[in-house]
Amino acid sequence: MNIDFTNVDLTGLDSYKDKSLDAFKTLIEKTGEGSDFLGWIDRPVDLDMQEYERIKKASKKIQTNSDVLVTIGIGGSYLGTKAIDYAMAGYFRRENGTQLVYAGHQLSGEYLYDLLDFLKEKEFSVNVISKSGTTTEPAIAFRFLKEMAEEKYGKEEAKNRIFVTTDRQKGALKDLATKEGYETFVVPDDIGGRFSVISAVGLLPLCVAGVDIDKFVDGFKNGRKKYTINSFEENDAIKYAAIRNMLYENGKDIEVLVNYEPKLKYISEWWKQLFAESEGKDGKGLFPVSVNNTTDLHSLGQMIQDGKRNIFETVLKVQKPDKDITIKEDSDNLDGLNYLAGRDLSYVNEKAMEGTILAHIKGNVPNILLTIDDVSEESLGELLYFFEVVVGVSGYMLGVNPFNQPGVEEYKTQMFKLLGKPGY
């Protein structure tokens, strides 16, 4: 992975160096607020190998008897898995593994109705992921899917098709799993949801889907090796966090994550949660947005080019696409595309990216270019770890606790009052 800051005016960056290194030290030495949620830093080299092998064993069982695994979860229990699954599955067909479908990540009755209808003709298993078991969205979904599994397979067989990822010792879901005899995996106490894809939260469903979790973990290990170096010059995660904060203090308070490969769409969705929940506190924080180009150049491109000058972009580039196609010459050339004959489509896409960067720089939009080698388990694992270190350093530089999310409780309070929940 390589990051290029050439298209950012770095005048004044030296004044952020000490602050970023202090924030990095706070993160790595676990001396700041939220330090009890920093288990993700060393988890790539400190996995529970007994549970890791159980994950692989359970995955083979699910692949053998199920066309579909329904993954029930919301927020960090959903987005990390979805990001990697979507990137690795292929656009129109899955070449190996069991299909993942998702539930409990919203409250649409129509979605859940259609999901239950879809499952009538499928062999399926369920992986419900919740620390407590009482989070509204996944709890509702699990109630319906548990009932369907028991009706379709009988209570005894359903028990063998329901897998629970929850607290190690306590909570409603843990109690239910113990009572019913479901196989359980652990939501770690020391890793917050948006960082949890490196745990059973993400590893179990991804393994079921055919993702090589050994290589995925190796990517996190590579990230840990590169981005825990205490050096402003050698650690791009520290430098990136410093540049983000410099741009923020200079009025660039919106960061746009840009990709030119649709496979990365849900990497952007995971990234938005990571940065929004980590930094958006105490009236502070960069607002994270994402665009999928070239598609969004025909919708949001105008705003980015000529709108309010309070944004900067981080562009994700894939160096080596997995597949490609070559444009052929056409004898009639009615579309005027013969000048591209012999060119691969990835070449055209790359020139669109380069041209857009140049245009946006002219429009006073700083651009950071982040290049990954390919869309593979290792590359994506390293990318996720990089962003996790960045958000920890950046959050501490802002003066907030990057590892809590107190603001999400207010909507729940208001919703429960309107629904008439006892105690509200």
GROMACS .gro file of C-alpha atoms in nm:
model
  424
    1MET     CA    1   0.000   0.000   0.000
    2ASN     CA    2   0.127   0.347  -0.086
    3ILE     CA    3  -0.002   0.694   0.002
    4ASP     CA    4   0.081   1.009  -0.194
    5PHE     CA    5   0.039   1.354  -0.039
    6THR     CA    6   0.179   1.542  -0.342
    7ASN     CA    7  -0.152   1.713  -0.417
    8VAL     CA    8  -0.185   1.870  -0.072
    9ASP     CA    9  -0.021   2.197   0.030
   10LEU     CA   10   0.189   2.079   0.325
   11THR     CA   11   0.294   2.427   0.436
   12GLY     CA   12   0.264   2.434   0.812
   13LEU     CA   13   0.255   2.056   0.857
   14ASP     CA   14   0.566   2.062   1.076
   15SER     CA   15   0.365   2.234   1.348
   16TYR     CA   16   0.142   1.923   1.370
   17LYS     CA   17   0.426   1.674   1.397
   18ASP     CA   18   0.469   1.672   1.775
   19LYS     CA   19   0.096   1.670   1.838
   20SER     CA   20   0.045   1.371   1.608
   21LEU     CA   21   0.333   1.180   1.766
   22ASP     CA   22   0.192   1.251   2.113
   23ALA     CA   23  -0.148   1.123   1.999
   24PHE     CA   24   0.014   0.813   1.850
   25LYS     CA   25   0.197   0.748   2.178
   26THR     CA   26  -0.132   0.783   2.366
   27LEU     CA   27  -0.287   0.527   2.131
   28ILE     CA   28  -0.009   0.268   2.132
   29GLU     CA   29   0.068   0.295   2.503
   30LYS     CA   30  -0.307   0.285   2.581
   31THR     CA   31  -0.300   0.581   2.818
   32GLY     CA   32  -0.590   0.787   2.680
   33GLU     CA   33  -0.968   0.781   2.702
   34GLY     CA   34  -1.114   0.462   2.562
   35SER     CA   35  -0.797   0.264   2.630
   36ASP     CA   36  -1.002  -0.038   2.737
   37PHE     CA   37  -1.118  -0.071   2.374
   38LEU     CA   38  -0.775  -0.100   2.213
   39GLY     CA   39  -0.758  -0.478   2.187
   40TRP     CA   40  -0.766  -0.447   1.808
   41ILE     CA   41  -0.410  -0.308   1.803
   42ASP     CA   42  -0.250  -0.642   1.888
   43ARG     CA   43  -0.533  -0.880   1.799
   44PRO     CA   44  -0.382  -0.979   1.461
   45VAL     CA   45  -0.095  -1.147   1.648
   46ASP     CA   46  -0.297  -1.237   1.958
   47LEU     CA   47  -0.595  -1.431   1.827
   48ASP     CA   48  -0.764  -1.694   2.039
   49MET     CA   49  -0.644  -1.983   1.821
   50GLN     CA   50  -0.885  -2.230   1.979
   51GLU     CA   51  -1.178  -2.011   1.877
   52TYR     CA   52  -1.014  -1.944   1.540
   53GLU     CA   53  -1.010  -2.317   1.463
   54ARG     CA   54  -1.372  -2.349   1.580
   55ILE     CA   55  -1.460  -2.071   1.335
   56LYS     CA   56  -1.310  -2.273   1.049
   57LYS     CA   57  -1.485  -2.591   1.162
   58ALA     CA   58  -1.823  -2.421   1.196
   59SER     CA   59  -1.775  -2.255   0.856
   60LYS     CA   60  -1.723  -2.592   0.684
   61LYS     CA   61  -2.036  -2.724   0.851
   62ILE     CA   62  -2.241  -2.426   0.730
   63GLN     CA   63  -2.098  -2.451   0.377
   64THR     CA   64  -2.195  -2.819   0.369
   65ASN     CA   65  -2.559  -2.780   0.469
   66SER     CA   66  -2.655  -2.423   0.374
   67ASP     CA   67  -2.700  -2.227   0.053
   68VAL     CA   68  -2.727  -1.909   0.258
   69LEU     CA   69  -2.597  -1.776   0.588
   70VAL     CA   70  -2.813  -1.501   0.731
   71THR     CA   71  -2.585  -1.263   0.920
   72ILE     CA   72  -2.782  -1.062   1.176
   73GLY     CA   73  -2.620  -0.747   1.310
   74ILE     CA   74  -2.600  -0.371   1.279
   75GLY     CA   75  -2.322  -0.112   1.277
   76GLY     CA   76  -1.985  -0.273   1.343
   77SER     CA   77  -2.151  -0.615   1.361
   78TYR     CA   78  -2.246  -0.576   0.996
   79LEU     CA   79  -2.041  -0.322   0.801
   80GLY     CA   80  -1.694  -0.477   0.829
   81THR     CA   81  -1.825  -0.813   0.711
   82LYS     CA   82  -2.031  -0.657   0.433
   83ALA     CA   83  -1.732  -0.451   0.316
   84ILE     CA   84  -1.503  -0.752   0.272
   85ASP     CA   85  -1.777  -0.984   0.148
   86TYR     CA   86  -1.888  -0.736  -0.118
   87ALA     CA   87  -1.531  -0.672  -0.229
   88MET     CA   88  -1.442  -1.040  -0.260
   89ALA     CA   89  -1.764  -1.204  -0.379
   90GLY     CA   90  -1.764  -1.102  -0.745
   91TYR     CA   91  -2.023  -0.882  -0.907
   92PHE     CA   92  -2.270  -1.134  -1.048
   93ARG     CA   93  -2.179  -1.474  -0.907
   94ARG     CA   94  -1.995  -1.614  -0.611
   95GLU     CA   95  -1.722  -1.853  -0.719
   96ASN     CA   96  -1.696  -2.033  -0.384
   97GLY     CA   97  -1.842  -2.031  -0.037
   98THR     CA   98  -2.195  -1.983   0.088
   99GLN     CA   99  -2.399  -1.673   0.006
  100LEU     CA  100  -2.421  -1.417   0.284
  101VAL     CA  101  -2.741  -1.221   0.325
  102TYR     CA  102  -2.793  -0.960   0.593
  103ALA     CA  103  -3.065  -0.887   0.844
  104GLY     CA  104  -3.103  -0.673   1.153
  105HIS     CA  105  -2.929  -0.373   1.001
  106GLN     CA  106  -3.249  -0.169   0.955
  107LEU     CA  107  -3.619  -0.178   1.042
  108SER     CA  108  -3.782  -0.220   0.702
  109GLY     CA  109  -4.076  -0.460   0.724
  110GLU     CA  110  -4.070  -0.503   0.348
  111TYR     CA  111  -3.704  -0.608   0.352
  112LEU     CA  112  -3.757  -0.867   0.627
  113TYR     CA  113  -4.073  -0.999   0.459
  114ASP     CA  114  -3.887  -1.048   0.131
  115LEU     CA  115  -3.593  -1.210   0.310
  116LEU     CA  116  -3.817  -1.463   0.481
  117ASP     CA  117  -3.989  -1.534   0.149
  118PHE     CA  118  -3.649  -1.578  -0.021
  119LEU     CA  119  -3.540  -1.829   0.244
  120LYS     CA  120  -3.843  -2.055   0.195
  121GLU     CA  121  -3.671  -2.227  -0.098
  122LYS     CA  122  -3.320  -2.216   0.052
  123GLU     CA  123  -3.123  -2.424   0.297
  124PHE     CA  124  -2.999  -2.169   0.548
  125SER     CA  125  -2.818  -2.109   0.874
  126VAL     CA  126  -2.817  -1.803   1.098
  127ASN     CA  127  -2.536  -1.611   1.267
  128VAL     CA  128  -2.675  -1.355   1.510
  129ILE     CA  129  -2.421  -1.100   1.631
  130SER     CA  130  -2.497  -0.877   1.928
  131LYS     CA  131  -2.308  -0.793   2.245
  132SER     CA  132  -2.626  -0.774   2.452
  133GLY     CA  133  -2.894  -0.939   2.243
  134THR     CA  134  -3.134  -0.651   2.306
  135THR     CA  135  -3.034  -0.407   2.029
  136THR     CA  136  -3.366  -0.339   1.857
  137GLU     CA  137  -3.288  -0.407   1.491
  138PRO     CA  138  -3.102  -0.739   1.524
  139ALA     CA  139  -3.325  -0.859   1.810
  140ILE     CA  140  -3.638  -0.819   1.596
  141ALA     CA  141  -3.476  -0.991   1.297
  142PHE     CA  142  -3.353  -1.280   1.509
  143ARG     CA  143  -3.695  -1.333   1.660
  144PHE     CA  144  -3.840  -1.391   1.311
  145LEU     CA  145  -3.549  -1.596   1.177
  146LYS     CA  146  -3.527  -1.819   1.485
  147GLU     CA  147  -3.899  -1.892   1.448
  148MET     CA  148  -3.858  -1.969   1.077
  149ALA     CA  149  -3.560  -2.200   1.134
  150GLU     CA  150  -3.748  -2.393   1.403
  151GLU     CA  151  -4.058  -2.427   1.184
  152LYS     CA  152  -3.856  -2.542   0.883
  153TYR     CA  153  -3.606  -2.775   1.050
  154GLY     CA  154  -3.755  -2.853   1.389
  155LYS     CA  155  -3.614  -2.724   1.715
  156GLU     CA  156  -3.333  -2.979   1.742
  157GLU     CA  157  -3.195  -2.928   1.389
  158ALA     CA  158  -3.245  -2.551   1.411
  159LYS     CA  159  -3.016  -2.558   1.713
  160ASN     CA  160  -2.739  -2.684   1.484
  161ARG     CA  161  -2.802  -2.406   1.231
  162ILE     CA  162  -2.801  -2.109   1.467
  163PHE     CA  163  -2.465  -1.963   1.566
  164VAL     CA  164  -2.438  -1.686   1.822
  165THR     CA  165  -2.161  -1.425   1.849
  166THR     CA  166  -2.208  -1.236   2.174
  167ASP     CA  167  -2.059  -1.145   2.511
  168ARG     CA  168  -1.834  -1.408   2.665
  169GLN     CA  169  -2.026  -1.432   2.993
  170LYS     CA  170  -2.345  -1.227   3.017
  171GLY     CA  171  -2.642  -1.074   2.838
  172ALA     CA  172  -2.978  -1.182   2.700
  173LEU     CA  173  -2.831  -1.345   2.390
  174LYS     CA  174  -2.567  -1.533   2.587
  175ASP     CA  175  -2.836  -1.660   2.823
  176LEU     CA  176  -3.052  -1.775   2.531
  177ALA     CA  177  -2.758  -1.947   2.361
  178THR     CA  178  -2.677  -2.136   2.681
  179LYS     CA  179  -3.040  -2.235   2.729
  180GLU     CA  180  -3.090  -2.353   2.370
  181GLY     CA  181  -2.746  -2.507   2.320
  182TYR     CA  182  -2.631  -2.286   2.030
  183GLU     CA  183  -2.263  -2.277   1.943
  184THR     CA  184  -2.126  -1.943   2.056
  185PHE     CA  185  -1.839  -1.716   1.959
  186VAL     CA  186  -1.714  -1.407   2.139
  187VAL     CA  187  -1.766  -1.037   2.082
  188PRO     CA  188  -1.446  -0.918   2.254
  189ASP     CA  189  -1.476  -0.692   2.558
  190ASP     CA  190  -1.175  -0.489   2.447
  191ILE     CA  191  -1.273  -0.420   2.084
  192GLY     CA  192  -1.550  -0.179   1.984
  193GLY     CA  193  -1.796  -0.278   1.714
  194ARG     CA  194  -1.650  -0.073   1.430
  195PHE     CA  195  -1.309  -0.237   1.489
  196SER     CA  196  -1.444  -0.590   1.536
  197VAL     CA  197  -1.410  -0.745   1.189
  198ILE     CA  198  -1.078  -0.898   1.305
  199SER     CA  199  -1.272  -1.098   1.567
  200ALA     CA  200  -1.534  -1.372   1.533
  201VAL     CA  201  -1.780  -1.094   1.451
  202GLY     CA  202  -1.634  -1.076   1.101
  203LEU     CA  203  -1.418  -1.386   1.068
  204LEU     CA  204  -1.699  -1.643   1.102
  205PRO     CA  205  -1.932  -1.512   0.828
  206LEU     CA  206  -1.639  -1.422   0.602
  207CYS     CA  207  -1.495  -1.771   0.632
  208VAL     CA  208  -1.838  -1.914   0.546
  209ALA     CA  209  -1.846  -1.689   0.239
  210GLY     CA  210  -1.520  -1.835   0.113
  211VAL     CA  211  -1.289  -1.551   0.216
  212ASP     CA  212  -0.941  -1.676   0.306
  213ILE     CA  213  -0.933  -1.553   0.664
  214ASP     CA  214  -0.570  -1.658   0.707
  215LYS     CA  215  -0.471  -1.411   0.436
  216PHE     CA  216  -0.710  -1.151   0.578
  217VAL     CA  217  -0.544  -1.179   0.919
  218ASP     CA  218  -0.205  -1.162   0.747
  219GLY     CA  219  -0.313  -0.828   0.600
  220PHE     CA  220  -0.387  -0.698   0.950
  221LYS     CA  221  -0.048  -0.827   1.062
  222ASN     CA  222   0.118  -0.638   0.777
  223GLY     CA  223  -0.071  -0.326   0.885
  224ARG     CA  224   0.033  -0.368   1.245
  225LYS     CA  225   0.398  -0.403   1.141
  226LYS     CA  226   0.387  -0.089   0.923
  227TYR     CA  227   0.158   0.144   1.115
  228THR     CA  228   0.273   0.098   1.472
  229ILE     CA  229   0.616   0.245   1.400
  230ASN     CA  230   0.679   0.552   1.615
  231SER     CA  231   0.804   0.774   1.332
  232PHE     CA  232   0.635   1.065   1.159
  233GLU     CA  233   0.848   1.015   0.847
  234GLU     CA  234   0.812   0.636   0.823
  235ASN     CA  235   0.453   0.586   0.942
  236ASP     CA  236   0.202   0.712   0.686
  237ALA     CA  237  -0.087   0.660   0.930
  238ILE     CA  238   0.057   0.924   1.165
  239LYS     CA  239   0.131   1.162   0.878
  240TYR     CA  240  -0.216   1.116   0.727
  241ALA     CA  241  -0.381   1.186   1.063
  242ALA     CA  242  -0.173   1.503   1.098
  243ILE     CA  243  -0.262   1.620   0.747
  244ARG     CA  244  -0.632   1.556   0.807
  245ASN     CA  245  -0.619   1.769   1.122
  246MET     CA  246  -0.424   2.044   0.945
  247LEU     CA  247  -0.680   2.056   0.665
  248TYR     CA  248  -0.964   2.052   0.919
  249GLU     CA  249  -0.820   2.350   1.106
  250ASN     CA  250  -0.783   2.530   0.772
  251GLY     CA  251  -1.157   2.499   0.704
  252LYS     CA  252  -1.166   2.166   0.519
  253ASP     CA  253  -1.415   1.995   0.746
  254ILE     CA  254  -1.555   1.736   0.501
  255GLU     CA  255  -1.348   1.441   0.384
  256VAL     CA  256  -1.466   1.256   0.073
  257LEU     CA  257  -1.345   0.899   0.025
  258VAL     CA  258  -1.339   0.829  -0.349
  259ASN     CA  259  -1.313   0.495  -0.524
  260TYR     CA  260  -1.304   0.401  -0.890
  261GLU     CA  261  -1.371   0.032  -0.836
  262PRO     CA  262  -1.731  -0.052  -0.736
  263LYS     CA  263  -1.610  -0.350  -0.533
  264LEU     CA  264  -1.494  -0.099  -0.273
  265LYS     CA  265  -1.836   0.057  -0.220
  266TYR     CA  266  -1.888  -0.100   0.122
  267ILE     CA  267  -1.530  -0.036   0.228
  268SER     CA  268  -1.642   0.327   0.205
  269GLU     CA  269  -1.952   0.251   0.413
  270TRP     CA  270  -1.738   0.087   0.683
  271TRP     CA  271  -1.497   0.384   0.667
  272LYS     CA  272  -1.783   0.630   0.721
  273GLN     CA  273  -1.893   0.457   1.039
  274LEU     CA  274  -1.534   0.428   1.162
  275PHE     CA  275  -1.462   0.799   1.131
  276ALA     CA  276  -1.808   0.937   1.211
  277GLU     CA  277  -1.851   0.743   1.536
  278SER     CA  278  -1.490   0.796   1.638
  279GLU     CA  279  -1.449   1.170   1.570
  280GLY     CA  280  -1.796   1.322   1.580
  281LYS     CA  281  -1.809   1.444   1.939
  282ASP     CA  282  -1.812   1.767   2.138
  283GLY     CA  283  -1.899   1.974   1.831
  284LYS     CA  284  -1.587   1.849   1.653
  285GLY     CA  285  -1.489   1.617   1.370
  286LEU     CA  286  -1.452   1.593   0.997
  287PHE     CA  287  -1.773   1.482   0.825
  288PRO     CA  288  -1.701   1.162   0.626
  289VAL     CA  289  -1.869   1.123   0.287
  290SER     CA  290  -1.802   0.881   0.002
  291VAL     CA  291  -1.847   0.877  -0.373
  292ASN     CA  292  -1.827   0.594  -0.623
  293ASN     CA  293  -1.667   0.721  -0.942
  294THR     CA  294  -1.700   0.756  -1.227
  295THR     CA  295  -2.071   0.709  -1.148
  296ASP     CA  296  -2.092   0.998  -0.902
  297LEU     CA  297  -1.903   1.237  -1.127
  298HIS     CA  298  -2.237   1.261  -1.305
  299SER     CA  299  -2.421   1.353  -0.984
  300LEU     CA  300  -2.199   1.488  -0.705
  301GLY     CA  301  -1.910   1.591  -0.929
  302GLN     CA  302  -2.048   1.940  -0.981
  303MET     CA  303  -2.064   2.005  -0.606
  304ILE     CA  304  -1.712   1.878  -0.550
  305GLN     CA  305  -1.574   2.081  -0.840
  306ASP     CA  306  -1.751   2.413  -0.782
  307GLY     CA  307  -1.935   2.402  -0.449
  308LYS     CA  308  -1.835   2.532  -0.109
  309ARG     CA  309  -1.459   2.494  -0.060
  310ASN     CA  310  -1.469   2.303   0.267
  311ILE     CA  311  -1.378   1.956   0.135
  312PHE     CA  312  -1.078   1.743   0.056
  313GLU     CA  313  -1.059   1.399  -0.100
  314THR     CA  314  -0.885   1.072  -0.026
  315VAL     CA  315  -0.883   0.865  -0.345
  316LEU     CA  316  -0.857   0.485  -0.329
  317LYS     CA  317  -0.677   0.341  -0.629
  318VAL     CA  318  -0.640  -0.028  -0.713
  319GLN     CA  319  -0.304  -0.087  -0.879
  320LYS     CA  320  -0.380  -0.427  -1.033
  321PRO     CA  321  -0.742  -0.508  -1.123
  322ASP     CA  322  -0.827  -0.875  -1.100
  323LYS     CA  323  -0.996  -0.882  -1.440
  324ASP     CA  324  -1.003  -0.651  -1.741
  325ILE     CA  325  -1.146  -0.611  -2.089
  326THR     CA  326  -1.004  -0.454  -2.405
  327ILE     CA  327  -1.189  -0.208  -2.628
  328LYS     CA  328  -1.202  -0.327  -2.990
  329GLU     CA  329  -1.208  -0.121  -3.306
  330ASP     CA  330  -1.548  -0.082  -3.473
  331SER     CA  331  -1.568  -0.037  -3.850
  332ASP     CA  332  -1.848   0.222  -3.832
  333ASN     CA  333  -1.714   0.410  -3.527
  334LEU     CA  334  -2.052   0.576  -3.479
  335ASP     CA  335  -1.977   0.628  -3.111
  336GLY     CA  336  -1.641   0.787  -3.187
  337LEU     CA  337  -1.454   0.549  -2.958
  338ASN     CA  338  -1.202   0.407  -3.203
  339TYR     CA  339  -0.935   0.633  -3.057
  340LEU     CA  340  -0.950   0.398  -2.755
  341ALA     CA  341  -0.917   0.078  -2.960
  342GLY     CA  342  -0.663  -0.156  -2.806
  343ARG     CA  343  -0.689   0.007  -2.465
  344ASP     CA  344  -0.796  -0.187  -2.157
  345LEU     CA  345  -1.096  -0.043  -1.973
  346SER     CA  346  -0.885  -0.018  -1.658
  347TYR     CA  347  -0.656   0.222  -1.847
  348VAL     CA  348  -0.954   0.443  -1.937
  349ASN     CA  349  -1.073   0.429  -1.575
  350GLU     CA  350  -0.728   0.529  -1.450
  351LYS     CA  351  -0.715   0.829  -1.685
  352ALA     CA  352  -1.062   0.931  -1.566
  353MET     CA  353  -0.927   0.920  -1.210
  354GLU     CA  354  -0.615   1.119  -1.295
  355GLY     CA  355  -0.814   1.376  -1.491
  356THR     CA  356  -1.062   1.417  -1.208
  357ILE     CA  357  -0.785   1.466  -0.953
  358LEU     CA  358  -0.630   1.736  -1.172
  359ALA     CA  359  -0.968   1.907  -1.218
  360HIS     CA  360  -1.046   1.899  -0.846
  361ILE     CA  361  -0.704   2.034  -0.753
  362LYS     CA  362  -0.770   2.325  -0.989
  363GLY     CA  363  -1.100   2.365  -0.804
  364ASN     CA  364  -0.913   2.398  -0.471
  365VAL     CA  365  -0.992   2.047  -0.348
  366PRO     CA  366  -0.679   1.888  -0.194
  367ASN     CA  367  -0.632   1.526  -0.295
  368ILE     CA  368  -0.461   1.240  -0.114
  369LEU     CA  369  -0.400   0.928  -0.326
  370LEU     CA  370  -0.402   0.595  -0.146
  371THR     CA  371  -0.303   0.300  -0.366
  372ILE     CA  372  -0.360  -0.065  -0.273
  373ASP     CA  373  -0.199  -0.344  -0.473
  374ASP     CA  374  -0.521  -0.529  -0.551
  375VAL     CA  375  -0.860  -0.622  -0.412
  376SER     CA  376  -0.742  -0.918  -0.207
  377GLU     CA  377  -0.777  -1.035   0.151
  378GLU     CA  378  -0.428  -0.919   0.241
  379SER     CA  379  -0.457  -0.576   0.080
  380LEU     CA  380  -0.796  -0.509   0.240
  381GLY     CA  381  -0.682  -0.628   0.583
  382GLU     CA  382  -0.388  -0.389   0.572
  383LEU     CA  383  -0.612  -0.105   0.450
  384LEU     CA  384  -0.858  -0.151   0.736
  385TYR     CA  385  -0.581  -0.159   0.995
  386PHE     CA  386  -0.430   0.157   0.845
  387PHE     CA  387  -0.758   0.346   0.880
  388GLU     CA  388  -0.805   0.220   1.236
  389VAL     CA  389  -0.468   0.359   1.343
  390VAL     CA  390  -0.540   0.685   1.159
  391VAL     CA  391  -0.872   0.736   1.334
  392GLY     CA  392  -0.719   0.667   1.676
  393VAL     CA  393  -0.441   0.920   1.623
  394SER     CA  394  -0.671   1.173   1.457
  395GLY     CA  395  -0.932   1.146   1.731
  396TYR     CA  396  -0.680   1.206   2.007
  397MET     CA  397  -0.543   1.503   1.811
  398LEU     CA  398  -0.896   1.646   1.803
  399GLY     CA  399  -0.922   1.603   2.179
  400VAL     CA  400  -1.203   1.346   2.176
  401ASN     CA  401  -1.235   0.985   2.287
  402PRO     CA  402  -1.219   0.796   1.955
  403PHE     CA  403  -1.352   0.474   2.104
  404ASN     CA  404  -1.696   0.557   2.239
  405GLN     CA  405  -2.019   0.673   2.074
  406PRO     CA  406  -2.238   0.840   2.338
  407GLY     CA  407  -2.441   1.034   2.082
  408VAL     CA  408  -2.614   0.727   1.939
  409GLU     CA  409  -2.815   0.679   2.257
  410GLU     CA  410  -3.036   0.987   2.216
  411TYR     CA  411  -3.226   0.859   1.912
  412LYS     CA  412  -3.293   0.533   2.096
  413THR     CA  413  -3.438   0.720   2.392
  414GLN     CA  414  -3.673   0.919   2.170
  415MET     CA  415  -3.772   0.612   1.964
  416PHE     CA  416  -3.846   0.403   2.273
  417LYS     CA  417  -4.064   0.682   2.415
  418LEU     CA  418  -4.266   0.692   2.093
  419LEU     CA  419  -4.298   0.312   2.089
  420GLY     CA  420  -4.412   0.302   2.452
  421LYS     CA  421  -4.128   0.083   2.578
  422PRO     CA  422  -4.156   0.027   2.956
  423GLY     CA  423  -3.923   0.257   3.148
  424TYR     CA  424  -3.927   0.531   2.881
   0.00000   0.00000   0.00000
